[in-house]
Amino acid sequence: MDITVLFKLTYGLYVVGAFDGERPVGCIINTCFQVTSQNPILAVSLNKNNYTLEAIQKSKRFSLSIIAEDSDPAVIGGFGYRSSRDCDKYEDFGYTTVEGAPIVNGKFAGRLILDAINFVDNETHYVVFARLVETVQGEGTPMTYDYFHRVIKGKAPKNAPTYVAEDAKPAEETPSAEDVKKHRYQCIVCGHIVEAEGNLPDDYTCPLCKAPKDRFERVME
């Protein structure tokens, strides 16, 4: 079964932020939808391994920043491929507290502040139902998950509900004669693929997760 067909479902990309005591934590999610219109309730999906989920279960209040197509792509790498257990994800970006929840600084399509009201167990993930508390207008076109794959050329973190292991993906088409002239390199941290003539520059860093050149491996044709 080719489960990559699920990529055709409409998803966005969002930064979830919450406080673990006084410390801001956060992660990237791609599943969020509005459930009710009156006194709006939204549903978001978070992996049980996400430290941010633990913070939300304690504090209940959290933020949702809607990533735009022209948001800093480093936000996706910074919040999506490492754990708040081990690092301060806000260190490179800073944050502002809005209605008791941290929102990462930068350009986003909009911000939502929510209060979790129910946690529904779905095996590997919890679907968190949350009531809308406040909104902050932003700017830019919201980034879809299709845009993330097709244009940014990123891949889902292992904790994402849409994660697909490499051996479950269909084989890629044979590259054209023009493509063969270039080498393809893949970041082993976030999966980003870049094409280059010859070797990557010594000072090259991944535009998504900021990993250095030595974290890239040649994709053999």
mmCIF file of C-alpha atoms in Angstrom:
data_model
loop_
_atom_site.group_PDB
_atom_site.id
_atom_site.type_symbol
_atom_site.label_atom_id
_atom_site.label_comp_id
_atom_site.label_asym_id
_atom_site.label_seq_id
_atom_site.Cartn_x
_atom_site.Cartn_y
_atom_site.Cartn_z
ATOM 1 C CA MET A 1 0.000 0.000 0.000
ATOM 2 C CA ASP A 2 1.400 3.388 -1.029
ATOM 3 C CA ILE A 3 0.634 5.475 2.052
ATOM 4 C CA THR A 4 2.304 8.545 0.526
ATOM 5 C CA VAL A 5 -1.134 9.194 -1.022
ATOM 6 C CA LEU A 6 -1.932 10.596 2.426
ATOM 7 C CA PHE A 7 0.347 13.523 1.507
ATOM 8 C CA LYS A 8 -2.516 14.712 -0.734
ATOM 9 C CA LEU A 9 -4.674 15.447 2.302
ATOM 10 C CA THR A 10 -4.607 19.119 3.218
ATOM 11 C CA TYR A 11 -2.354 19.966 6.139
ATOM 12 C CA GLY A 12 -0.622 23.082 7.350
ATOM 13 C CA LEU A 13 2.462 23.619 9.484
ATOM 14 C CA TYR A 14 2.289 25.160 12.945
ATOM 15 C CA VAL A 15 4.526 25.931 15.907
ATOM 16 C CA VAL A 16 2.940 24.879 19.195
ATOM 17 C CA GLY A 17 4.216 26.745 22.247
ATOM 18 C CA ALA A 18 3.610 26.198 25.964
ATOM 19 C CA PHE A 19 5.264 26.876 29.283
ATOM 20 C CA ASP A 20 6.816 24.100 31.346
ATOM 21 C CA GLY A 21 6.784 26.077 34.557
ATOM 22 C CA GLU A 22 8.663 29.235 33.545
ATOM 23 C CA ARG A 23 10.498 27.624 30.620
ATOM 24 C CA PRO A 24 9.040 27.946 27.099
ATOM 25 C CA VAL A 25 8.876 24.723 25.090
ATOM 26 C CA GLY A 26 7.521 23.997 21.635
ATOM 27 C CA CYS A 27 7.288 21.726 18.619
ATOM 28 C CA ILE A 28 6.073 21.578 15.018
ATOM 29 C CA ILE A 29 2.734 19.951 14.164
ATOM 30 C CA ASN A 30 0.893 19.547 10.878
ATOM 31 C CA THR A 31 -2.583 18.544 12.038
ATOM 32 C CA CYS A 32 -5.005 21.212 13.215
ATOM 33 C CA PHE A 33 -8.621 21.887 12.332
ATOM 34 C CA GLN A 34 -11.570 23.875 13.624
ATOM 35 C CA VAL A 35 -14.337 21.765 15.134
ATOM 36 C CA THR A 36 -16.994 24.340 16.122
ATOM 37 C CA SER A 37 -17.843 27.867 15.016
ATOM 38 C CA GLN A 38 -19.608 29.177 18.117
ATOM 39 C CA ASN A 39 -17.112 29.728 20.932
ATOM 40 C CA PRO A 40 -14.581 27.972 18.651
ATOM 41 C CA ILE A 41 -12.998 24.662 19.547
ATOM 42 C CA LEU A 42 -10.011 23.368 17.602
ATOM 43 C CA ALA A 43 -8.357 19.943 17.483
ATOM 44 C CA VAL A 44 -4.612 19.369 17.205
ATOM 45 C CA SER A 45 -2.649 16.124 17.090
ATOM 46 C CA LEU A 46 0.509 15.644 19.168
ATOM 47 C CA ASN A 47 2.738 12.594 19.472
ATOM 48 C CA LYS A 48 2.877 11.068 22.951
ATOM 49 C CA ASN A 49 6.670 11.414 22.848
ATOM 50 C CA ASN A 50 6.481 15.203 22.469
ATOM 51 C CA TYR A 51 7.704 17.020 25.556
ATOM 52 C CA THR A 52 5.435 19.920 24.572
ATOM 53 C CA LEU A 53 2.424 17.649 25.063
ATOM 54 C CA GLU A 54 3.506 17.052 28.659
ATOM 55 C CA ALA A 55 3.672 20.815 29.232
ATOM 56 C CA ILE A 56 0.189 21.306 27.752
ATOM 57 C CA GLN A 57 -1.222 18.537 29.934
ATOM 58 C CA LYS A 58 0.085 20.415 32.981
ATOM 59 C CA SER A 59 -0.667 24.037 32.064
ATOM 60 C CA LYS A 60 -3.575 23.538 29.604
ATOM 61 C CA ARG A 61 -2.831 26.862 27.842
ATOM 62 C CA PHE A 62 -0.784 26.876 24.646
ATOM 63 C CA SER A 63 -0.184 28.853 21.467
ATOM 64 C CA LEU A 64 -0.378 27.955 17.795
ATOM 65 C CA SER A 65 1.668 29.968 15.284
ATOM 66 C CA ILE A 66 0.600 29.414 11.667
ATOM 67 C CA ILE A 67 3.731 29.083 9.515
ATOM 68 C CA ALA A 68 3.666 31.115 6.285
ATOM 69 C CA GLU A 69 5.402 30.286 3.017
ATOM 70 C CA ASP A 70 7.876 33.093 3.713
ATOM 71 C CA SER A 71 8.390 32.372 7.411
ATOM 72 C CA ASP A 72 12.008 31.743 8.383
ATOM 73 C CA PRO A 73 12.548 28.059 7.389
ATOM 74 C CA ALA A 74 14.994 27.716 10.275
ATOM 75 C CA VAL A 75 11.947 27.718 12.581
ATOM 76 C CA ILE A 76 10.842 24.394 11.072
ATOM 77 C CA GLY A 77 14.227 22.836 11.692
ATOM 78 C CA GLY A 78 14.679 24.425 15.101
ATOM 79 C CA PHE A 79 11.320 23.296 16.458
ATOM 80 C CA GLY A 80 10.748 20.148 14.418
ATOM 81 C CA TYR A 81 13.778 17.882 14.651
ATOM 82 C CA ARG A 82 14.936 18.034 18.259
ATOM 83 C CA SER A 83 13.328 17.847 21.684
ATOM 84 C CA SER A 84 12.631 20.596 24.218
ATOM 85 C CA ARG A 85 13.843 18.089 26.802
ATOM 86 C CA ASP A 86 17.377 18.667 25.556
ATOM 87 C CA CYS A 87 17.554 22.266 24.367
ATOM 88 C CA ASP A 88 16.068 25.763 24.362
ATOM 89 C CA LYS A 89 14.287 25.953 21.013
ATOM 90 C CA TYR A 90 13.590 29.666 21.447
ATOM 91 C CA GLU A 91 17.250 30.609 21.887
ATOM 92 C CA ASP A 92 17.783 31.614 18.243
ATOM 93 C CA PHE A 93 14.407 33.326 17.775
ATOM 94 C CA GLY A 94 13.174 34.752 21.063
ATOM 95 C CA TYR A 95 9.561 34.748 22.163
ATOM 96 C CA THR A 96 6.739 36.945 23.399
ATOM 97 C CA THR A 97 4.191 35.966 26.039
ATOM 98 C CA VAL A 98 0.592 36.462 24.921
ATOM 99 C CA GLU A 99 -2.246 35.614 27.310
ATOM 100 C CA GLY A 100 0.037 33.337 29.301
ATOM 101 C CA ALA A 101 1.479 31.353 26.378
ATOM 102 C CA PRO A 102 4.815 31.774 24.551
ATOM 103 C CA ILE A 103 4.789 32.628 20.842
ATOM 104 C CA VAL A 104 8.030 32.394 18.894
ATOM 105 C CA ASN A 105 9.141 35.667 17.319
ATOM 106 C CA GLY A 106 9.095 36.040 13.553
ATOM 107 C CA LYS A 107 6.750 36.369 10.596
ATOM 108 C CA PHE A 108 3.729 34.058 10.717
ATOM 109 C CA ALA A 109 0.329 33.993 9.012
ATOM 110 C CA GLY A 110 -1.412 34.298 12.381
ATOM 111 C CA ARG A 111 -1.394 33.227 16.037
ATOM 112 C CA LEU A 112 -3.932 31.446 18.204
ATOM 113 C CA ILE A 113 -4.043 31.110 21.981
ATOM 114 C CA LEU A 114 -5.938 28.053 23.220
ATOM 115 C CA ASP A 115 -6.955 26.228 26.381
ATOM 116 C CA ALA A 116 -6.923 22.421 26.254
ATOM 117 C CA ILE A 117 -10.238 20.970 27.395
ATOM 118 C CA ASN A 118 -9.943 17.292 26.430
ATOM 119 C CA PHE A 119 -7.230 14.787 25.495
ATOM 120 C CA VAL A 120 -8.314 11.842 23.335
ATOM 121 C CA ASP A 121 -5.966 8.857 23.211
ATOM 122 C CA ASN A 122 -5.246 7.649 19.661
ATOM 123 C CA GLU A 123 -2.554 5.021 20.216
ATOM 124 C CA THR A 124 0.652 6.892 19.262
ATOM 125 C CA HIS A 125 -0.891 10.384 19.489
ATOM 126 C CA TYR A 126 -3.277 12.464 21.531
ATOM 127 C CA VAL A 127 -5.864 14.607 19.775
ATOM 128 C CA VAL A 128 -6.132 17.704 21.953
ATOM 129 C CA PHE A 129 -9.428 19.564 21.810
ATOM 130 C CA ALA A 130 -8.902 23.188 22.819
ATOM 131 C CA ARG A 131 -11.031 26.307 23.140
ATOM 132 C CA LEU A 132 -9.919 29.477 21.391
ATOM 133 C CA VAL A 133 -8.951 32.213 23.856
ATOM 134 C CA GLU A 134 -7.327 34.895 21.691
ATOM 135 C CA THR A 135 -6.085 35.545 18.157
ATOM 136 C CA VAL A 136 -3.258 37.661 16.754
ATOM 137 C CA GLN A 137 -3.327 38.682 13.098
ATOM 138 C CA GLY A 138 -0.273 37.919 10.973
ATOM 139 C CA GLU A 139 0.650 38.141 7.312
ATOM 140 C CA GLY A 140 1.628 35.872 4.470
ATOM 141 C CA THR A 141 0.174 32.787 2.804
ATOM 142 C CA PRO A 142 -0.152 29.804 5.168
ATOM 143 C CA MET A 143 2.300 27.059 4.265
ATOM 144 C CA THR A 144 0.621 23.796 3.318
ATOM 145 C CA TYR A 145 2.214 20.439 3.984
ATOM 146 C CA ASP A 146 2.328 19.856 0.219
ATOM 147 C CA TYR A 147 4.334 23.091 -0.183
ATOM 148 C CA PHE A 148 6.685 21.916 2.571
ATOM 149 C CA HIS A 149 7.398 18.678 0.710
ATOM 150 C CA ARG A 150 7.375 20.045 -2.834
ATOM 151 C CA VAL A 151 9.124 23.419 -2.446
ATOM 152 C CA ILE A 152 10.998 23.357 0.847
ATOM 153 C CA LYS A 153 11.813 19.667 0.229
ATOM 154 C CA GLY A 154 11.550 18.755 3.874
ATOM 155 C CA LYS A 155 10.337 15.524 5.426
ATOM 156 C CA ALA A 156 8.172 14.811 8.441
ATOM 157 C CA PRO A 157 9.857 14.294 11.827
ATOM 158 C CA LYS A 158 9.405 10.809 13.293
ATOM 159 C CA ASN A 159 6.850 12.130 15.814
ATOM 160 C CA ALA A 160 4.578 13.568 13.103
ATOM 161 C CA PRO A 161 1.358 11.675 12.299
ATOM 162 C CA THR A 162 2.304 11.801 8.596
ATOM 163 C CA TYR A 163 5.817 10.378 9.051
ATOM 164 C CA VAL A 164 6.692 7.723 6.485
ATOM 165 C CA ALA A 165 9.830 5.604 6.818
ATOM 166 C CA GLU A 166 12.145 5.722 3.814
ATOM 167 C CA ASP A 167 11.629 2.040 3.000
ATOM 168 C CA ALA A 168 7.853 2.634 2.775
ATOM 169 C CA LYS A 169 8.165 5.274 0.079
ATOM 170 C CA PRO A 170 7.936 4.443 -3.645
ATOM 171 C CA ALA A 171 11.139 4.545 -5.660
ATOM 172 C CA GLU A 172 11.935 7.914 -7.211
ATOM 173 C CA GLU A 173 11.880 8.357 -10.961
ATOM 174 C CA THR A 174 15.135 8.048 -12.873
ATOM 175 C CA PRO A 175 16.736 11.514 -13.075
ATOM 176 C CA SER A 176 17.046 13.245 -16.429
ATOM 177 C CA ALA A 177 20.394 13.738 -18.172
ATOM 178 C CA GLU A 178 20.499 17.325 -16.901
ATOM 179 C CA ASP A 179 19.912 16.230 -13.315
ATOM 180 C CA VAL A 180 22.720 13.682 -13.434
ATOM 181 C CA LYS A 181 25.244 16.494 -13.808
ATOM 182 C CA LYS A 182 24.460 17.525 -10.239
ATOM 183 C CA HIS A 183 24.956 15.626 -7.015
ATOM 184 C CA ARG A 184 22.190 15.317 -4.443
ATOM 185 C CA TYR A 185 22.934 15.502 -0.723
ATOM 186 C CA GLN A 186 20.533 14.728 2.117
ATOM 187 C CA CYS A 187 20.657 16.088 5.649
ATOM 188 C CA ILE A 188 20.643 13.115 8.030
ATOM 189 C CA VAL A 189 19.053 15.294 10.725
ATOM 190 C CA CYS A 190 15.916 16.581 8.972
ATOM 191 C CA GLY A 191 15.925 14.929 5.542
ATOM 192 C CA HIS A 192 16.317 18.108 3.500
ATOM 193 C CA ILE A 193 17.760 17.407 0.031
ATOM 194 C CA VAL A 194 19.948 19.857 -1.855
ATOM 195 C CA GLU A 195 21.496 19.624 -5.328
ATOM 196 C CA ALA A 196 24.986 20.926 -6.029
ATOM 197 C CA GLU A 197 27.640 20.686 -8.698
ATOM 198 C CA GLY A 198 30.469 18.850 -6.997
ATOM 199 C CA ASN A 199 30.863 18.971 -3.218
ATOM 200 C CA LEU A 200 28.939 21.199 -0.832
ATOM 201 C CA PRO A 201 30.875 24.262 0.386
ATOM 202 C CA ASP A 202 32.724 23.743 3.681
ATOM 203 C CA ASP A 203 30.607 26.410 5.393
ATOM 204 C CA TYR A 204 27.277 25.041 4.110
ATOM 205 C CA THR A 205 24.511 24.620 6.690
ATOM 206 C CA CYS A 206 21.081 23.081 6.278
ATOM 207 C CA PRO A 207 18.469 25.799 5.617
ATOM 208 C CA LEU A 208 15.937 23.854 7.697
ATOM 209 C CA CYS A 209 17.717 22.563 10.781
ATOM 210 C CA LYS A 210 21.071 24.432 10.572
ATOM 211 C CA ALA A 211 23.060 21.184 10.576
ATOM 212 C CA PRO A 212 26.636 21.610 9.236
ATOM 213 C CA LYS A 213 28.024 20.112 6.037
ATOM 214 C CA ASP A 214 29.266 16.964 7.785
ATOM 215 C CA ARG A 215 25.645 16.001 8.537
ATOM 216 C CA PHE A 216 24.907 15.632 4.803
ATOM 217 C CA GLU A 217 25.279 12.372 2.915
ATOM 218 C CA ARG A 218 25.521 11.882 -0.831
ATOM 219 C CA VAL A 219 22.325 10.434 -2.328
ATOM 220 C CA MET A 220 23.526 7.698 -4.653
ATOM 221 C CA GLU A 221 21.803 7.583 -8.007
#
